[in-house]
Amino acid sequence: MAIELPSDYYLTNFNELVQYTALNYADLLSDSEQDFLDVFAHLPVTAQMLYIRMLTRTGHWFRATKLRYNEIPDVHIDAIRLQNCDLVSLYGAEPAAIENTLGLFNKKEWLAQLTHSR
């Protein structure tokens, strides 16, 4: 029988790691690392969850429509919260280079988009 993990297990694990590090190695943290920890700690829990989910995904660019998690009711709102804290950049906030976006869509999706835009 498989063990069922709590829906926020990844956030719990991250927070335990951060707390241990801050408690035992605070003198090794740079100012920017400490600033990150302070900003992160003041985010709503769902925004923290989204950040960790994005951090553990492959790649640096993600399609908003592919970010769906049962435990995060409004990914869009939490993404805006993360952008407001300079933790992520949303498409449109800065120009995206074509080489960064090519991997976001599969061939079928690119063909459908190109056919539709004619």
Backbone as a ProteinNet text record, in pm:
[ID]
protein_1_A
[PRIMARY]
MAIELPSDYYLTNFNELVQYTALNYADLLSDSEQDFLDVFAHLPVTAQMLYIRMLTRTGHWFRATKLRYNEIPDVHIDAIRLQNCDLVSLYGAEPAAIENTLGLFNKKEWLAQLTHSR
[TERTIARY]
84.5	0	89	60	139.5	110	213	196.7	142.3	37	-19.8	43.7	105	171.5	72.9	92.8	8.9	28.5	-72.2	-65.7	42.9	85.9	189	324.2	346.7	469.6	595.8	594.6	712.9	742.7	638.5	658.6	709.5	654	700.5	848.1	886	1027	1117.5	1075.1	1153.9	1170.3	1061	1067	1155	1150.8	1238.8	1385.5	1415.8	1552.7	1597.5	1511.6	1543.7	1562.2	1472	1482	1610.3	1643.4	1766.2	1888.8	1888.7	2001.3	2013.7	1901.9	1904	1948.1	1906.5	1941.1	2088.8	2139.4	2274.6	2382.9	2342.2	2441.9	2409.4	2340.9	2300.9	2420.7	2532.9	2652	2708.8	2666	2713.4	2621.1	2503	2407.4	2445.8	2441.2	2468.3	2348.2	2365.7	2254.7	2139.8	2170.9	2063.9	1991.4	2062.2	1996.7	1907.3	1954	1872.1	1750.3	1768.3	1655.3	1551.5	1597.1	1504.3	1423.6	1491.6	1421.9	1318	1349.9	1255.1	1134.4	1159.1	1049.3	962.7	1025.9	953.3	865.6	918.4	844.4	717.7	714.7	599	497.5	525.2	429.2	313.4	195.7	87.5	131.8	77.5	117.3	101.7	-7.3	-27.3	77.7	123.4	230.6	362.2	386.9	505	499.6	382	365.3	395.4	341.9	364.6	513.1	579.8	722.5	801	774	845.4	809.8	683.7	643.8	720.7	731.5	803.3	953.3	1005.4	1147.7	1186	1095.8	1126.6	1089.2	1034.8	1004.2	1130.4	1129.4	1240.1	1227.1	1337.4	1337.5	1322.9	1330.6	1321.1	1195.6	1130.7	1011.4	896.4	778.4	662.4	539.6	457.4	329.2	232.5	166.9	72.7	-35.9	-78.7	-185.5	-140.6	-10.7	41.6	66.4	48.9	67.4	-67.8	-99	-226.5	-198	-237.4	-216.5	-342.8	-392.2	-515.7	-505.6	-387.7	-371.8	-350.1	-339.7	-321.4	-441.2	-541.7	-666.9	-653.6	-568.2	-557	-410.1	-357.8	-217.1	-184.7	-276.5	-252.2	-226.8	-311.6	-295.8	-163.3	-131.5	-6	115.7	104.9	215.1	238	130.9	143.6	209.1	171	234.5	384.8	422.6	565.2	637	571.3	631.6	647.9	548.9	556.3	672.8	718.3	833.5	962.6	956.1	1072.3	1126.2	1037.5	1080	1059.6	968.9	946.8	919	930.2	889.7	780.9	672.6	563.2	582	539.6	548.7	477	540.9	485.4	550.5	605.4	674.1	808.6	867.2	990.8	990.3	1052.7	1048.4	1107.8	1041.6	1090	1164.5	1285	1362.2	1304.8	1302.3	1244	1308	1439	1504.5	1457.1	1405.9	1353.8	1213.4	1141.2	1001.3	978.7	1075.2	1055.8	1015.5	1075.5	1047	917	846.8	722.3	606.7	616.6	508.1	561	475.5	515.5	484.5	527.1	512.4	366.3	278.3	135.5	80.9	119.5	72.4	128.2	256.3	314.6	244.6	220.6	153.4	12.1	-58.6	-194.4	-191.3	-96.2	-85	-49.2	45.6	87.8	-23.9	-99.3	-211.4	-321.2	-345.3	-451	-417.6	-291.2	-252.9	-240.1	-268.3	-261.6	-371.1
-118.4	0	124.7	214.9	337.3	434.2	501.6	603.6	729.4	785.3	909.3	1028.7	1113.2	1231.9	1346.9	1434.9	1555.5	1640.3	1715.6	1793.8	1901.5	1940.2	2044.1	1988.4	1858.9	1794.9	1867.2	1914.9	1978.8	2112.4	2185	2311.3	2283.8	2183.1	2144.6	2106.9	2026.4	1985.7	2105.7	2195.2	2314.8	2400.5	2422.5	2506	2443.6	2311.2	2244.6	2264.4	2252.1	2273.4	2417.3	2512.5	2654	2686.1	2636	2663.4	2604.8	2483.2	2420.7	2501.2	2539.9	2616.8	2751.7	2821	2952.7	2942.1	2836.6	2818.2	2781.7	2696.6	2644.1	2712.3	2779.8	2837	2980.4	3052.4	3190.1	3276.5	3251.9	3332.7	3309.1	3202.4	3173	3227	3273.4	3325.2	3466.5	3489.9	3624.8	3714.7	3843.5	3937.3	3906.4	3873.5	3844.4	3714.7	3616.8	3492.3	3518.2	3599.5	3634.2	3715.1	3806.9	3884.7	3792.8	3693.7	3597.9	3526.6	3478.5	3405.7	3493.8	3620.1	3713.2	3736.4	3758.9	3780.6	3655.6	3540.5	3414.3	3387.9	3413.5	3387.9	3472.1	3587.3	3676.5	3656.7	3564.7	3535	3451.8	3463.2	3370.9	3226.5	3132.6	2992.3	2942.2	2979.6	2930.4	2986.7	3108.3	3164.8	3092	3058.7	2979.2	2843.9	2781.7	2651.8	2662.7	2765.5	2783	2803.5	2883	2906.9	2775.9	2694.9	2568	2473.7	2470.9	2387.5	2430	2559.2	2608.4	2580.1	2593.6	2569.7	2425.5	2332.6	2191.1	2140.1	2225.4	2186.1	2194.7	2123.4	2128	2252.7	2321.8	2438.8	2568.5	2678	2811.1	2884.4	2836.6	2900.8	2801.5	2850.5	2762.8	2828.6	2749.3	2798.8	2805.4	2917.1	2935.1	2828.9	2788.4	2688.2	2550.4	2529.6	2400.9	2399.8	2512.5	2521.2	2502	2376.9	2344.4	2251.9	2296.5	2218.2	2226.7	2112.4	2109.9	2193.6	2197.2	2267.3	2417.9	2465.1	2608.4	2655.3	2714.6	2747.9	2849.6	2950.1	3053.5	3079	2998.9	3008.4	3147.5	3205.8	3337.7	3444.3	3449	3547.4	3525.2	3399.9	3372.3	3401.7	3382	3417.9	3568.7	3645.2	3791.5	3830.5	3764.1	3791.2	3764.5	3655	3622.5	3725.1	3771.1	3874.4	4004.6	4039.9	4163.5	4161.9	4043.1	4028.8	4001.9	4014.2	3989.8	3847	3751.2	3611.8	3539.7	3590	3536.2	3652.2	3624.7	3720.5	3654.6	3725.1	3672.7	3714.4	3630	3661.3	3792.2	3879.7	4012.2	4115.5	4070.9	4163.4	4204	4114.9	4144.9	4062.3	4109.8	4037.8	3897.7	3802.8	3665.3	3636.6	3589.1	3551.7	3423	3411.1	3294.7	3164.7	3165.6	3042.3	2997.9	3089.9	3055	2997.5	3027.2	2984.5	2863	2825	2712.6	2584.1	2555.7	2432.3	2431.8	2543.4	2550.5	2479	2462.4	2402.5	2283	2182.9	2070.3	2102.2	2015	2040.7	2061.9	1979.4	1991	2127.5	2173.8	2303.7	2418.3	2410	2513.9	2518.7	2402.1	2397.6	2453.9	2419.2	2471.8	2623.6	2675.4	2820.1	2890.1	2833.3	2893.5	2889.4	2780.5	2768.5	2867.4	2882.6	2971.6	3118.9	3154.7	3295.9	3343.3	3258.2	3299.4	3392.6
0	0	0	-89.4	-102.5	11.8	54.5	157.9	91.8	149.2	95.1	166.1	87.1	141.2	153.4	250.9	258.9	133.2	96.1	-28	-24.1	94	105.3	152	129	177.3	129.4	6.1	-52.4	15.6	53.7	125.1	266.6	330.6	463.9	459.6	362.6	349.2	323.9	235.9	205.5	331.3	402.6	523.2	630.7	644.3	740.9	703.3	575.8	528.6	553.9	522.1	541	689.5	772.8	916.6	975.2	935.9	984.6	940.8	814.7	761.3	831.2	847	911.4	1057.2	1123.2	1264.3	1282.4	1196.3	1214.6	1131.6	1023.9	933.2	892.7	977	943.8	907	970.7	943.2	803.4	737	601.9	493	532.6	434.5	392.6	262.6	211.6	240.3	222	241.3	146.3	21.4	-74.7	-39.6	13	56.6	177.2	269.8	385.9	343.2	249.6	196.6	133.9	55.5	-4.4	103.1	206.4	313	381.2	401.7	463.1	373.2	245.1	149.8	141.9	127.5	114.6	236.9	355.4	479.2	490.2	425.5	434.8	322.6	231.2	125.1	179.1	118.1	153.4	124.3	197.5	183.8	40.6	-26.1	-162.8	-258.9	-236.8	-319.7	-291.4	-165.9	-132.1	-202.4	-200.2	-266.5	-415.7	-479.9	-622.8	-651.6	-572.2	-593.6	-586.6	-485.7	-470.9	-585.2	-624.9	-739.8	-864.9	-888.4	-1006.3	-994.5	-875.1	-851.1	-882.9	-859	-879	-1017.7	-1102.5	-1240.5	-1326.2	-1436.2	-1531.3	-1617.6	-1637.4	-1723.5	-1646.4	-1722	-1662.4	-1705.5	-1809.9	-1863.9	-1855.1	-1814.6	-1799.4	-1859.7	-1921.6	-1971.4	-1854	-1839.5	-1728.3	-1730.5	-1848.7	-1859.3	-1813.3	-1800.1	-1753.4	-1602.4	-1537.8	-1392.2	-1324.6	-1295.9	-1230.9	-1113.6	-996.1	-875.2	-790.5	-744.8	-665.2	-538.5	-478.7	-351.1	-367.1	-491.6	-518.1	-600.2	-535.3	-604	-716.7	-701.9	-805	-837.8	-928.7	-968	-1021.1	-1096.8	-1157	-1049.4	-948.8	-839.7	-767.2	-739.3	-668.9	-755.4	-886.1	-976.7	-974.5	-971	-961.6	-829.6	-721.8	-591.8	-598.8	-663.5	-677	-762.8	-868.3	-953.6	-876.3	-795.4	-716.4	-617.8	-580.3	-490.2	-567.1	-700.2	-786.9	-777.3	-750.3	-744.8	-877.5	-960.5	-1095.4	-1189.8	-1318.1	-1421.1	-1503.8	-1525	-1605.6	-1750.1	-1841.9	-1984.5	-2009.3	-2080.2	-2103.8	-2014	-1902.2	-1812.6	-1872.1	-1950.2	-2021.8	-2149.4	-2253.9	-2381.2	-2369.2	-2431.1	-2430	-2559.7	-2547.7	-2666.1	-2723.4	-2853.9	-2919.8	-2872.5	-2847.1	-2803.4	-2665.1	-2586	-2454	-2460.7	-2566.1	-2573.7	-2662	-2742.7	-2834.4	-2762.8	-2651	-2578.6	-2500.9	-2499.2	-2422.6	-2491.3	-2622	-2698.9	-2776.3	-2794.4	-2878	-3024	-3114.2	-3257.7	-3296.1	-3244.6	-3277.4	-3234.9	-3116.2	-3066.9	-3150.4	-3189.8	-3275.2	-3410.5	-3470.3	-3600.5	-3592	-3485.2	-3467.4	-3453.8	-3379.7	-3360.6	-3491.2	-3564	-3690.6	-3794.4	-3798.1	-3891	-3855	-3726.3	-3677.6	-3702.4	-3700	-3711.6	-3856.3	-3950.9	-4092.9	-4128.8
[MASK]
++++++++++++++++++++++++++++++++++++++++++++++++++++++++++++++++++++++++++++++++++++++++++++++++++++++++++++++++++++++

